[in-house]
Coordinates of C-alpha atoms and ligand atoms in Angstrom, one line a residue:
M71 CA 91.3 89.7 60.7
H72 CA 89.4 91.6 58.0
G73 CA 87.1 93.0 60.5
M74 CA 89.3 94.0 63.1
G75 CA 91.4 95.7 60.0
R76 CA 88.2 97.7 59.7
A77 CA 88.0 98.4 63.1
A78 CA 91.4 99.6 63.7
T79 CA 91.2 102.0 60.6
K80 CA 87.9 103.3 62.0
L81 CA 89.6 104.0 65.1
G82 CA 92.7 105.7 63.5
A83 CA 89.9 107.9 61.6
V84 CA 88.2 109.1 64.8
L85 CA 91.7 109.6 66.7
A86 CA 92.8 111.9 63.7
T87 CA 89.7 113.6 63.9
A88 CA 89.5 114.4 67.7
L89 CA 93.3 115.3 67.0
L90 CA 92.2 117.7 64.6
A91 CA 89.7 119.1 66.7
A92 CA 91.4 119.5 69.4
G93 CA 93.8 121.4 68.0
P94 CA 97.1 123.6 69.1
Q95 CA 95.9 124.1 72.6
S96 CA 95.8 120.3 73.2
V97 CA 99.2 120.2 72.0
R98 CA 100.7 122.6 74.3
A99 CA 98.6 121.0 77.2
Q100 CA 100.5 117.9 76.5
D101 CA 103.9 119.3 76.4
H102 CA 103.1 121.2 79.5
A103 CA 102.1 117.5 81.0
A104 CA 105.5 116.0 79.3
S105 CA 107.7 118.7 80.9
A106 CA 106.0 118.9 84.6
S107 CA 106.7 114.5 84.9
Q108 CA 110.2 115.2 83.8
A109 CA 110.7 117.7 86.6
V110 CA 109.5 115.4 89.3
S111 CA 111.0 112.4 88.2
D112 CA 114.7 112.2 87.4
N113 CA 117.5 111.7 85.1
C114 CA 118.2 108.2 85.7
T115 CA 119.0 107.0 82.2
R116 CA 118.0 102.9 82.6
S117 CA 119.2 102.0 79.3
T118 CA 122.8 102.9 80.1
F119 CA 122.7 102.0 83.8
R120 CA 124.6 98.9 84.0
I121 CA 123.6 96.0 87.1
V122 CA 125.3 92.9 87.6
V123 CA 123.6 90.0 88.9
D124 CA 126.1 87.7 90.4
V125 CA 124.9 84.3 90.8
G126 CA 126.7 83.2 93.7
H127 CA 128.7 79.5 93.8
T128 CA 129.2 76.9 90.7
L129 CA 127.9 74.4 89.4
D130 CA 130.4 72.2 91.4
V131 CA 130.9 74.0 94.4
P132 CA 127.4 74.6 94.7
G133 CA 127.2 76.3 98.4
A134 CA 124.8 75.6 101.4
M135 CA 122.4 72.5 101.1
S136 CA 118.9 73.0 101.2
A137 CA 116.6 71.2 103.9
R138 CA 115.2 68.5 101.3
G139 CA 118.5 68.2 99.4
V140 CA 119.0 70.8 96.7
P141 CA 121.8 72.8 96.3
E142 CA 122.1 76.4 97.1
Y143 CA 123.3 76.9 93.6
S144 CA 120.0 75.9 91.7
F145 CA 118.1 78.5 94.1
N146 CA 120.2 81.3 93.0
L147 CA 120.7 80.5 89.5
Q148 CA 116.8 80.7 89.2
L149 CA 116.0 83.6 91.3
A150 CA 119.0 85.7 89.5
R151 CA 117.4 84.9 86.0
E152 CA 114.1 86.1 87.0
I153 CA 115.8 89.2 88.6
K154 CA 117.7 90.1 85.3
Q155 CA 114.5 89.7 83.5
A156 CA 112.8 92.1 85.8
L157 CA 115.0 94.7 85.5
V158 CA 115.7 94.2 81.7
D159 CA 111.5 94.8 81.4
A160 CA 111.9 97.7 84.2
G161 CA 114.4 99.5 81.2
F162 CA 117.7 98.5 82.5
E163 CA 118.4 96.7 79.3
Q164 CA 122.1 96.4 80.5
A165 CA 121.7 94.1 83.4
V166 CA 123.8 91.2 82.6
L167 CA 123.8 87.5 84.5
L168 CA 127.3 86.9 86.0
I169 CA 128.1 83.8 86.2
T170 CA 131.2 81.4 86.2
G171 CA 132.5 77.6 86.8
T172 CA 135.8 79.1 88.4
A173 CA 135.7 77.8 92.1
P174 CA 136.7 79.7 95.0
W175 CA 139.0 81.8 95.6
R176 CA 140.0 82.2 92.3
G177 CA 136.6 82.3 91.2
L178 CA 135.3 85.1 93.4
F179 CA 138.1 87.7 92.6
E180 CA 137.0 87.0 88.3
R181 CA 133.8 87.8 89.6
A182 CA 134.7 91.0 91.1
A183 CA 137.4 92.0 88.2
R184 CA 134.9 91.3 85.4
A185 CA 131.9 93.5 87.1
N186 CA 135.0 96.4 87.5
A187 CA 136.2 95.5 83.6
M188 CA 132.2 96.1 82.5
H189 CA 132.2 99.3 84.3
A190 CA 128.9 98.0 86.2
D191 CA 127.2 100.7 87.8
L192 CA 125.8 98.6 90.8
F193 CA 127.4 94.8 91.7
I194 CA 124.2 92.4 93.0
S195 CA 125.0 88.8 94.6
I196 CA 122.6 86.7 94.8
H197 CA 122.4 83.7 97.8
H198 CA 120.3 81.6 99.5
D199 CA 121.2 81.7 103.4
S200 CA 122.1 78.3 105.6
V201 CA 123.3 78.3 109.4
P202 CA 126.5 77.1 110.7
D203 CA 126.7 73.5 111.4
N204 CA 126.5 73.6 115.4
L205 CA 123.1 74.9 114.9
K206 CA 121.7 72.0 112.5
Q207 CA 119.1 69.1 113.2
I208 CA 118.9 65.9 111.5
W209 CA 115.6 64.6 109.9
E210 CA 114.4 62.3 107.0
Y211 CA 113.5 63.4 103.6
A212 CA 112.6 61.2 100.8
G213 CA 114.7 58.2 102.7
Q214 CA 117.4 60.7 103.0
K215 CA 118.8 61.9 106.0
N216 CA 119.2 65.9 105.8
E217 CA 120.0 69.1 108.0
F218 CA 117.7 71.6 108.7
N219 CA 117.2 74.6 111.3
D220 CA 113.5 76.2 111.5
D221 CA 114.6 78.8 114.0
Y222 CA 116.1 81.8 111.5
P223 CA 113.9 82.3 108.2
G224 CA 114.0 85.7 106.2
Y225 CA 116.3 87.4 103.8
A226 CA 119.8 89.1 105.2
I227 CA 121.9 92.0 103.0
F228 CA 125.5 92.5 103.3
I229 CA 128.0 95.5 102.6
S230 CA 131.6 95.4 102.9
N231 CA 133.3 98.9 104.2
D232 CA 136.0 97.8 102.6
N233 CA 134.2 98.5 99.0
A234 CA 135.3 101.4 96.7
D235 CA 132.1 103.2 97.3
R236 CA 130.5 102.1 101.0
A237 CA 128.2 105.1 101.0
G238 CA 126.6 104.0 97.8
S239 CA 126.6 100.4 99.1
L240 CA 125.2 101.1 102.4
L241 CA 122.3 103.5 100.2
F242 CA 121.5 100.6 98.2
G243 CA 121.5 97.8 100.8
S244 CA 118.8 100.1 102.5
M245 CA 116.8 100.8 99.8
L246 CA 116.4 97.0 98.6
G247 CA 115.5 96.3 102.5
H248 CA 112.9 98.7 102.2
E249 CA 111.7 97.4 99.3
L250 CA 111.8 94.1 100.8
E251 CA 110.0 95.0 103.8
R252 CA 107.2 96.5 101.6
R253 CA 106.3 93.6 100.5
N254 CA 106.0 91.6 103.9
L255 CA 109.1 90.1 103.6
H256 CA 111.4 90.1 106.7
Y257 CA 114.8 89.9 107.5
T258 CA 116.7 87.5 110.0
P259 CA 117.8 89.0 113.4
H260 CA 120.1 86.2 113.7
Y261 CA 123.5 87.5 112.7
T262 CA 123.4 89.5 115.8
L263 CA 123.4 86.9 118.1
A264 CA 126.6 85.6 120.5
L265 CA 125.5 82.0 119.0
M266 CA 126.7 82.8 115.4
G267 CA 130.4 83.0 116.9
H268 CA 132.8 84.1 114.2
R269 CA 130.1 84.7 111.8
R270 CA 128.4 87.6 113.8
R271 CA 128.0 90.5 112.1
I272 CA 126.9 94.0 113.2
L273 CA 123.7 95.2 111.8
V274 CA 124.1 98.7 110.3
D275 CA 120.1 99.5 108.9
A276 CA 118.5 97.6 111.6
D277 CA 115.0 98.8 109.5
A278 CA 116.1 97.2 106.4
G279 CA 118.3 94.5 107.7
V280 CA 121.5 95.7 106.3
Y281 CA 124.8 93.8 107.8
R282 CA 128.3 94.6 107.1
Y283 CA 130.8 91.9 106.1
D284 CA 134.0 93.4 105.2
Q285 CA 135.7 90.7 103.9
L286 CA 133.2 89.1 101.2
I287 CA 135.7 89.3 98.2
V288 CA 133.1 90.2 96.0
L289 CA 132.2 93.0 97.8
R290 CA 135.2 94.6 98.7
A291 CA 137.2 94.0 95.5
T292 CA 134.2 95.5 93.3
K293 CA 134.9 99.3 92.2
M294 CA 130.8 99.8 92.2
P295 CA 128.4 99.6 95.0
A296 CA 128.0 96.2 96.0
V297 CA 125.5 94.3 98.1
L298 CA 125.0 90.5 98.6
L299 CA 121.8 89.2 99.3
E300 CA 120.6 86.0 101.0
A301 CA 117.3 85.8 99.9
G302 CA 116.2 83.4 102.5
S303 CA 117.2 80.1 104.4
I304 CA 116.7 77.3 102.4
V305 CA 117.7 75.0 105.7
N306 CA 114.8 76.5 107.3
R307 CA 111.7 73.7 106.2
Q308 CA 108.7 76.3 105.4
E309 CA 110.9 78.6 104.1
E310 CA 112.4 76.2 101.4
L311 CA 109.0 75.8 100.3
E312 CA 108.2 79.0 99.7
L313 CA 111.6 80.3 98.1
A314 CA 110.6 77.7 95.3
T315 CA 107.5 78.8 94.5
P316 CA 107.0 81.5 91.4
E317 CA 105.6 84.4 93.9
R318 CA 108.1 84.4 96.4
R319 CA 110.7 84.5 93.6
S320 CA 108.8 87.7 91.8
L321 CA 108.1 89.7 95.3
T322 CA 112.2 89.4 95.9
S323 CA 112.7 90.5 92.1
A324 CA 110.2 92.9 91.8
A325 CA 111.8 94.6 95.5
I326 CA 114.9 94.4 93.4
A327 CA 113.9 96.3 90.4
A328 CA 112.1 99.1 92.5
A329 CA 115.3 99.6 94.6
V330 CA 117.4 99.5 91.6
A331 CA 114.9 102.3 90.1
N332 CA 115.4 104.4 93.6
F333 CA 119.4 103.7 93.5
C334 CA 120.0 105.0 89.9
A335 CA 117.1 107.8 90.7
A336 CA 119.2 109.2 94.1
R337 CA 122.6 108.6 91.7
A338 CA 121.5 110.9 88.7
R339 CA 120.3 113.7 91.1
P340 CA 122.3 116.9 90.2
P341 CA 125.2 116.5 92.7
V342 CA 124.5 120.3 94.3
V343 CA 124.3 118.8 97.8
K344 CA 127.8 116.6 97.3
A345 CA 129.6 119.3 96.3
A346 CA 129.1 121.9 98.7
I347 CA 129.7 119.3 101.5
S348 CA 133.1 118.3 100.0
G349 CA 134.0 121.9 99.6
H350 CA 134.7 121.5 103.1
Ligands
ZN108 ZN1 125.7 81.0 99.4

């Protein structure tokens, strides 16, 4: 410890000397560099930008069941916690986890009402996917009969055209899909298939995997841009194993943090173009 203290003092003295020797020119150069980086960056104030990370389902009504009998809620909770932490680490200190014990439908409206009351800037609902019952097969795992479907791995992003800010929802959904694809995660196209019946959806961004699902309560009752992310399929026996790893969770969390940073920056740009358009 003493040795380190001396070394630190010595280093401080060396730095001070270097700064004195460099003189005022170097200070101006530093100022110039700082203002240049400000000009090319954005006006997004991460510390005040509030993101609600909604944990899909509840402890008592836990959503889908994985191929190995683990309820969706526990996947959602673990991933959402890591997403919130990734956002805080990226400077989005106001990111909050939204957990409710209230069952649907009341619980769904409650989530939206809480996000609205918080005046959140962005709402992200975290889920893990399954398939309709008629597409499930039976297998035995750990002595139990479980249901699975190995055909449709991948994430899916949903937005609602009934959301108060549908343009913002689509913009964020597209940014998120691109960040996931950049990390070699791919969306599932199966929501466009006829076999999905009434669960068939319109693919509104075929590069990013953004679907339209107008009726989702948490998306249409929220007043801020809102998306629902199915992070992957837990009825897919291979993808379920991947989704349970820290590596996969960290890829998804990093994609969300990057997309939120892009979105906050896009929203913070001076509204010159927007004003010109709305003038007509
Ligand atoms: Zn779900």
